[in-house]
PDB file of C-alpha atoms in Angstrom:
ATOM      1  CA  LYS T   1      -0.117  -0.073  -0.031  1.00  0.00           C
ATOM      2  CA  LEU T   2       0.953   3.490  -0.803  1.00  0.00           C
ATOM      3  CA  VAL T   3       0.266   6.523   1.506  1.00  0.00           C
ATOM      4  CA  GLY T   4      -0.524   9.357  -0.808  1.00  0.00           C
ATOM      5  CA  LYS T   5      -1.228  13.097  -0.230  1.00  0.00           C
ATOM      6  CA  LYS T   6      -4.984  12.207   0.591  1.00  0.00           C
ATOM      7  CA  ALA T   7      -5.475   8.553   0.680  1.00  0.00           C
ATOM      8  CA  LYS T   8      -4.105   5.079   0.718  1.00  0.00           C
ATOM      9  CA  ILE T   9      -3.592   3.543  -2.948  1.00  0.00           C
ATOM     10  CA  ILE T  10      -3.510  -0.017  -3.511  1.00  0.00           C
ATOM     11  CA  GLN T  11      -2.677  -2.034  -6.717  1.00  0.00           C
ATOM     12  CA  ARG T  12      -4.796  -4.781  -8.016  1.00  0.00           C
ATOM     13  CA  PRO T  13      -5.839  -6.894 -11.244  1.00  0.00           C
ATOM     14  CA  MET T  14      -7.964  -5.069 -13.724  1.00  0.00           C
ATOM     15  CA  GLN T  15     -11.674  -5.849 -13.722  1.00  0.00           C
ATOM     16  CA  GLU T  16     -14.056  -5.525 -16.391  1.00  0.00           C
ATOM     17  CA  GLY T  17     -15.978  -2.594 -14.541  1.00  0.00           C
ATOM     18  CA  ASP T  18     -12.782  -0.687 -14.777  1.00  0.00           C
ATOM     19  CA  LEU T  19     -12.793  -0.525 -18.409  1.00  0.00           C
ATOM     20  CA  ASP T  20     -14.103   2.992 -18.946  1.00  0.00           C
ATOM     21  CA  THR T  21     -11.765   4.418 -16.385  1.00  0.00           C
ATOM     22  CA  VAL T  22      -8.800   2.960 -17.920  1.00  0.00           C
ATOM     23  CA  VAL T  23      -9.863   4.203 -21.379  1.00  0.00           C
ATOM     24  CA  ARG T  24     -10.236   7.672 -19.724  1.00  0.00           C
ATOM     25  CA  ILE T  25      -6.929   7.544 -18.244  1.00  0.00           C
ATOM     26  CA  HIS T  26      -5.511   6.194 -21.511  1.00  0.00           C
ATOM     27  CA  ARG T  27      -6.823   9.279 -23.525  1.00  0.00           C
ATOM     28  CA  GLU T  28      -5.324  11.700 -20.986  1.00  0.00           C
ATOM     29  CA  CYS T  29      -2.049  10.153 -20.896  1.00  0.00           C
ATOM     30  CA  PHE T  30      -1.565   9.038 -24.448  1.00  0.00           C
ATOM     31  CA  PRO T  31      -3.695  11.436 -26.633  1.00  0.00           C
ATOM     32  CA  GLU T  32      -2.013  10.528 -29.727  1.00  0.00           C
ATOM     33  CA  ASP T  33      -2.148   6.903 -29.558  1.00  0.00           C
ATOM     34  CA  ASN T  34      -5.846   6.311 -30.735  1.00  0.00           C
ATOM     35  CA  SER T  35      -7.667   8.590 -32.909  1.00  0.00           C
ATOM     36  CA  THR T  36     -11.185   8.402 -31.254  1.00  0.00           C
ATOM     37  CA  LEU T  37     -12.479   7.494 -27.879  1.00  0.00           C
ATOM     38  CA  GLU T  38     -14.099   4.587 -29.659  1.00  0.00           C
ATOM     39  CA  ASP T  39     -10.699   3.534 -31.079  1.00  0.00           C
ATOM     40  CA  ALA T  40      -9.023   3.598 -27.469  1.00  0.00           C
ATOM     41  CA  ARG T  41     -11.779   1.718 -26.058  1.00  0.00           C
ATOM     42  CA  ASP T  42     -11.365  -1.026 -28.878  1.00  0.00           C
ATOM     43  CA  TRP T  43      -7.854  -1.144 -27.986  1.00  0.00           C
ATOM     44  CA  ILE T  44      -8.106  -1.344 -24.271  1.00  0.00           C
ATOM     45  CA  GLY T  45     -10.650  -3.947 -24.660  1.00  0.00           C
ATOM     46  CA  ALA T  46      -8.729  -6.089 -27.015  1.00  0.00           C
ATOM     47  CA  ASN T  47      -5.835  -6.224 -24.773  1.00  0.00           C
ATOM     48  CA  TRP T  48      -7.754  -6.889 -21.709  1.00  0.00           C
ATOM     49  CA  ARG T  49      -9.613  -9.715 -23.339  1.00  0.00           C
ATOM     50  CA  ALA T  50      -6.127 -11.067 -24.527  1.00  0.00           C
ATOM     51  CA  THR T  51      -5.511 -12.570 -21.075  1.00  0.00           C
ATOM     52  CA  PRO T  52      -3.241 -14.416 -20.258  1.00  0.00           C
ATOM     53  CA  ARG T  53      -0.904 -12.990 -22.960  1.00  0.00           C
ATOM     54  CA  THR T  54      -1.880  -9.529 -21.477  1.00  0.00           C
ATOM     55  CA  SER T  55      -2.219  -8.449 -17.855  1.00  0.00           C
ATOM     56  CA  PHE T  56      -3.494  -5.225 -16.565  1.00  0.00           C
ATOM     57  CA  PHE T  57      -3.322  -3.857 -13.212  1.00  0.00           C
ATOM     58  CA  VAL T  58      -4.920  -0.722 -11.698  1.00  0.00           C
ATOM     59  CA  LEU T  59      -4.467   1.591  -8.742  1.00  0.00           C
ATOM     60  CA  GLU T  60      -7.493   2.223  -6.496  1.00  0.00           C
ATOM     61  CA  ASP T  61      -7.879   4.363  -3.562  1.00  0.00           C
ATOM     62  CA  GLU T  62      -9.940   4.095  -0.475  1.00  0.00           C
ATOM     63  CA  GLN T  63     -13.167   5.492  -2.051  1.00  0.00           C
ATOM     64  CA  GLY T  64     -12.742   2.973  -4.995  1.00  0.00           C
ATOM     65  CA  LEU T  65     -11.517   5.614  -7.405  1.00  0.00           C
ATOM     66  CA  VAL T  66      -9.228   4.164 -10.036  1.00  0.00           C
ATOM     67  CA  GLY T  67      -6.183   6.647 -10.937  1.00  0.00           C
ATOM     68  CA  GLY T  68      -3.848   4.662 -12.871  1.00  0.00           C
ATOM     69  CA  TYR T  69      -2.989   1.424 -14.836  1.00  0.00           C
ATOM     70  CA  ILE T  70      -0.290  -0.670 -16.167  1.00  0.00           C
ATOM     71  CA  LEU T  71      -0.466  -3.105 -19.211  1.00  0.00           C
ATOM     72  CA  TRP T  72       2.229  -6.061 -19.368  1.00  0.00           C
ATOM     73  CA  LEU T  73       2.421  -8.592 -22.257  1.00  0.00           C
ATOM     74  CA  GLU T  74       4.209 -11.895 -22.704  1.00  0.00           C
ATOM     75  CA  LYS T  75       6.341 -11.672 -25.703  1.00  0.00           C
ATOM     76  CA  GLY T  76       7.339 -14.772 -28.146  1.00  0.00           C
ATOM     77  CA  GLY T  77       5.051 -17.450 -26.626  1.00  0.00           C
ATOM     78  CA  PHE T  78       4.679 -18.853 -23.180  1.00  0.00           C
ATOM     79  CA  ARG T  79       8.381 -19.789 -22.768  1.00  0.00           C
ATOM     80  CA  GLN T  80      10.128 -21.320 -19.793  1.00  0.00           C
ATOM     81  CA  LYS T  81      12.220 -18.200 -19.423  1.00  0.00           C
ATOM     82  CA  ALA T  82       9.523 -15.571 -19.960  1.00  0.00           C
ATOM     83  CA  VAL T  83      10.302 -12.312 -21.710  1.00  0.00           C
ATOM     84  CA  LEU T  84       7.674  -9.432 -20.591  1.00  0.00           C
ATOM     85  CA  GLU T  85       7.138  -6.035 -22.207  1.00  0.00           C
ATOM     86  CA  LEU T  86       5.903  -3.206 -20.097  1.00  0.00           C
ATOM     87  CA  GLU T  87       3.534  -2.236 -22.709  1.00  0.00           C
ATOM     88  CA  GLN T  88       1.889   0.939 -21.127  1.00  0.00           C
ATOM     89  CA  ILE T  89       1.475   2.697 -17.778  1.00  0.00           C
ATOM     90  CA  GLY T  90      -0.640   5.673 -17.317  1.00  0.00           C
ATOM     91  CA  VAL T  91      -1.527   7.757 -14.287  1.00  0.00           C
ATOM     92  CA  THR T  92      -3.979  10.631 -14.184  1.00  0.00           C
ATOM     93  CA  SER T  93      -2.537  14.081 -13.525  1.00  0.00           C
ATOM     94  CA  SER T  94      -4.045  14.269 -10.094  1.00  0.00           C
ATOM     95  CA  TRP T  95      -2.409  11.134  -8.774  1.00  0.00           C
ATOM     96  CA  ARG T  96       1.133  11.860 -10.406  1.00  0.00           C
ATOM     97  CA  GLY T  97       3.926  12.764  -7.857  1.00  0.00           C
ATOM     98  CA  ARG T  98       2.830  10.314  -5.401  1.00  0.00           C
ATOM     99  CA  GLY T  99       5.002   7.348  -6.328  1.00  0.00           C
ATOM    100  CA  CYS T 100       1.970   5.707  -8.148  1.00  0.00           C
ATOM    101  CA  ALA T 101       3.899   4.790 -11.140  1.00  0.00           C
ATOM    102  CA  THR T 102       6.694   3.109  -9.020  1.00  0.00           C
ATOM    103  CA  LEU T 103       3.908   1.198  -7.110  1.00  0.00           C
ATOM    104  CA  LEU T 104       2.389   0.079 -10.270  1.00  0.00           C
ATOM    105  CA  ILE T 105       5.561  -1.264 -11.601  1.00  0.00           C
ATOM    106  CA  LYS T 106       7.049  -2.921  -8.731  1.00  0.00           C
ATOM    107  CA  GLU T 107       3.835  -4.664  -7.369  1.00  0.00           C
ATOM    108  CA  SER T 108       2.304  -5.656 -10.733  1.00  0.00           C
ATOM    109  CA  LEU T 109       5.670  -7.246 -11.662  1.00  0.00           C
ATOM    110  CA  ARG T 110       5.738  -9.122  -8.361  1.00  0.00           C
ATOM    111  CA  ARG T 111       2.366 -10.318  -9.179  1.00  0.00           C
ATOM    112  CA  MET T 112       3.750 -11.344 -12.668  1.00  0.00           C
ATOM    113  CA  ARG T 113       6.510 -13.401 -11.252  1.00  0.00           C
ATOM    114  CA  VAL T 114       4.093 -15.188  -8.790  1.00  0.00           C
ATOM    115  CA  ARG T 115       1.874 -16.125 -12.019  1.00  0.00           C
ATOM    116  CA  LEU T 116       5.114 -17.507 -13.841  1.00  0.00           C
ATOM    117  CA  GLU T 117       6.379 -19.455 -10.809  1.00  0.00           C
ATOM    118  CA  ALA T 118       3.171 -20.972 -10.303  1.00  0.00           C
ATOM    119  CA  LYS T 119       3.528 -22.560 -13.783  1.00  0.00           C
ATOM    120  CA  GLY T 120       6.987 -23.530 -13.037  1.00  0.00           C
ATOM    121  CA  ARG T 121       8.500 -20.630 -15.189  1.00  0.00           C
ATOM    122  CA  SER T 122      10.875 -17.831 -14.553  1.00  0.00           C
ATOM    123  CA  LEU T 123      11.368 -14.111 -15.798  1.00  0.00           C
ATOM    124  CA  LYS T 124      14.048 -13.525 -18.206  1.00  0.00           C
ATOM    125  CA  LEU T 125      13.901  -9.974 -18.874  1.00  0.00           C
ATOM    126  CA  VAL T 126      11.555  -7.161 -19.233  1.00  0.00           C
ATOM    127  CA  GLU T 127      11.405  -4.621 -22.246  1.00  0.00           C
ATOM    128  CA  VAL T 128       9.917  -1.252 -22.550  1.00  0.00           C
ATOM    129  CA  THR T 129       9.591   0.912 -25.311  1.00  0.00           C
ATOM    130  CA  THR T 130       9.134   4.583 -25.018  1.00  0.00           C
ATOM    131  CA  SER T 131       9.758   7.951 -26.542  1.00  0.00           C
ATOM    132  CA  ALA T 132      13.337   8.930 -27.026  1.00  0.00           C
ATOM    133  CA  ASP T 133      13.115  12.156 -25.074  1.00  0.00           C
ATOM    134  CA  ASN T 134      10.403  10.531 -22.266  1.00  0.00           C
ATOM    135  CA  GLU T 135      11.632  11.302 -18.805  1.00  0.00           C
ATOM    136  CA  ALA T 136       9.895   8.225 -17.832  1.00  0.00           C
ATOM    137  CA  GLN T 137      13.196   6.543 -18.933  1.00  0.00           C
ATOM    138  CA  ARG T 138      14.438   7.410 -15.550  1.00  0.00           C
ATOM    139  CA  LEU T 139      11.631   5.803 -13.790  1.00  0.00           C
ATOM    140  CA  TYR T 140      12.288   2.359 -15.709  1.00  0.00           C
ATOM    141  CA  LYS T 141      16.057   2.576 -15.006  1.00  0.00           C
ATOM    142  CA  LYS T 142      15.323   3.047 -11.177  1.00  0.00           C
ATOM    143  CA  THR T 143      12.608   0.762 -10.850  1.00  0.00           C
ATOM    144  CA  LEU T 144      13.529  -1.969 -13.182  1.00  0.00           C
ATOM    145  CA  GLY T 145      17.331  -1.448 -14.085  1.00  0.00           C
ATOM    146  CA  ALA T 146      16.379  -0.959 -17.625  1.00  0.00           C
ATOM    147  CA  LEU T 147      18.810   0.458 -19.846  1.00  0.00           C
ATOM    148  CA  VAL T 148      18.427   1.824 -23.667  1.00  0.00           C
ATOM    149  CA  GLU T 149      19.638  -0.782 -25.964  1.00  0.00           C
ATOM    150  CA  ALA T 150      18.481   0.793 -29.420  1.00  0.00           C
ATOM    151  CA  THR T 151      16.423   3.495 -30.722  1.00  0.00           C
ATOM    152  CA  ILE T 152      14.002   3.452 -33.590  1.00  0.00           C
ATOM    153  CA  SER T 153      13.556   6.618 -35.914  1.00  0.00           C
ATOM    154  CA  ASP T 154      10.050   7.648 -36.290  1.00  0.00           C
ATOM    155  CA  LEU T 155       8.436   4.820 -35.052  1.00  0.00           C
ATOM    156  CA  TYR T 156       5.063   6.471 -33.595  1.00  0.00           C
ATOM    157  CA  VAL T 157       5.036  10.105 -32.956  1.00  0.00           C
ATOM    158  CA  GLY T 158       9.047  10.324 -33.070  1.00  0.00           C
ATOM    159  CA  ASP T 159      12.017   8.444 -32.244  1.00  0.00           C
ATOM    160  CA  GLU T 160      11.252   5.317 -29.912  1.00  0.00           C
ATOM    161  CA  ALA T 161      13.943   3.950 -27.232  1.00  0.00           C
ATOM    162  CA  ILE T 162      13.984   0.197 -26.688  1.00  0.00           C
ATOM    163  CA  MET T 163      14.923  -0.423 -23.257  1.00  0.00           C
ATOM    164  CA  VAL T 164      15.695  -3.759 -21.412  1.00  0.00           C
ATOM    165  CA  ALA T 165      16.092  -4.848 -17.996  1.00  0.00           C
ATOM    166  CA  ARG T 166      17.881  -8.185 -17.817  1.00  0.00           C
ATOM    167  CA  ASN T 167      17.740  -8.542 -14.047  1.00  0.00           C
ATOM    168  CA  PRO T 168      14.501  -7.084 -13.117  1.00  0.00           C
TER     169      PRO T 168
END
């Protein structure tokens, strides 16, 4: 649990009833990712339904309000040594600066490890793709130990850095 400026915040798996809130946070944090609200809902919904390949987790406060989410996906099949991608993380502006992104990453990654171990598997590495100029690179380095391994020019809305955490 995280004690924020006003309320305790917990991280939990996303539920179907969270979909509209997660779509709203997605639109706030990534306005260029989908052309319309309907596109954003379709993209988030399709990813949510792709479980167990994908896993969403949300942050919730004492009043039941959701203020952030994280999306993990397993790459390259369900391998003995899993490769996870931190596909997307979003925290609504009123929840930023309280350690929410760090909580989302650390606690959801812990849950992902538990899931893998329950199937007799282990985590090999974590990949993160983000804008080459995104300050979140510091967060990924600090919380995961991720380092930039490559940059792809003009991938989405600009250059994208491919970060890899080999011992997360």
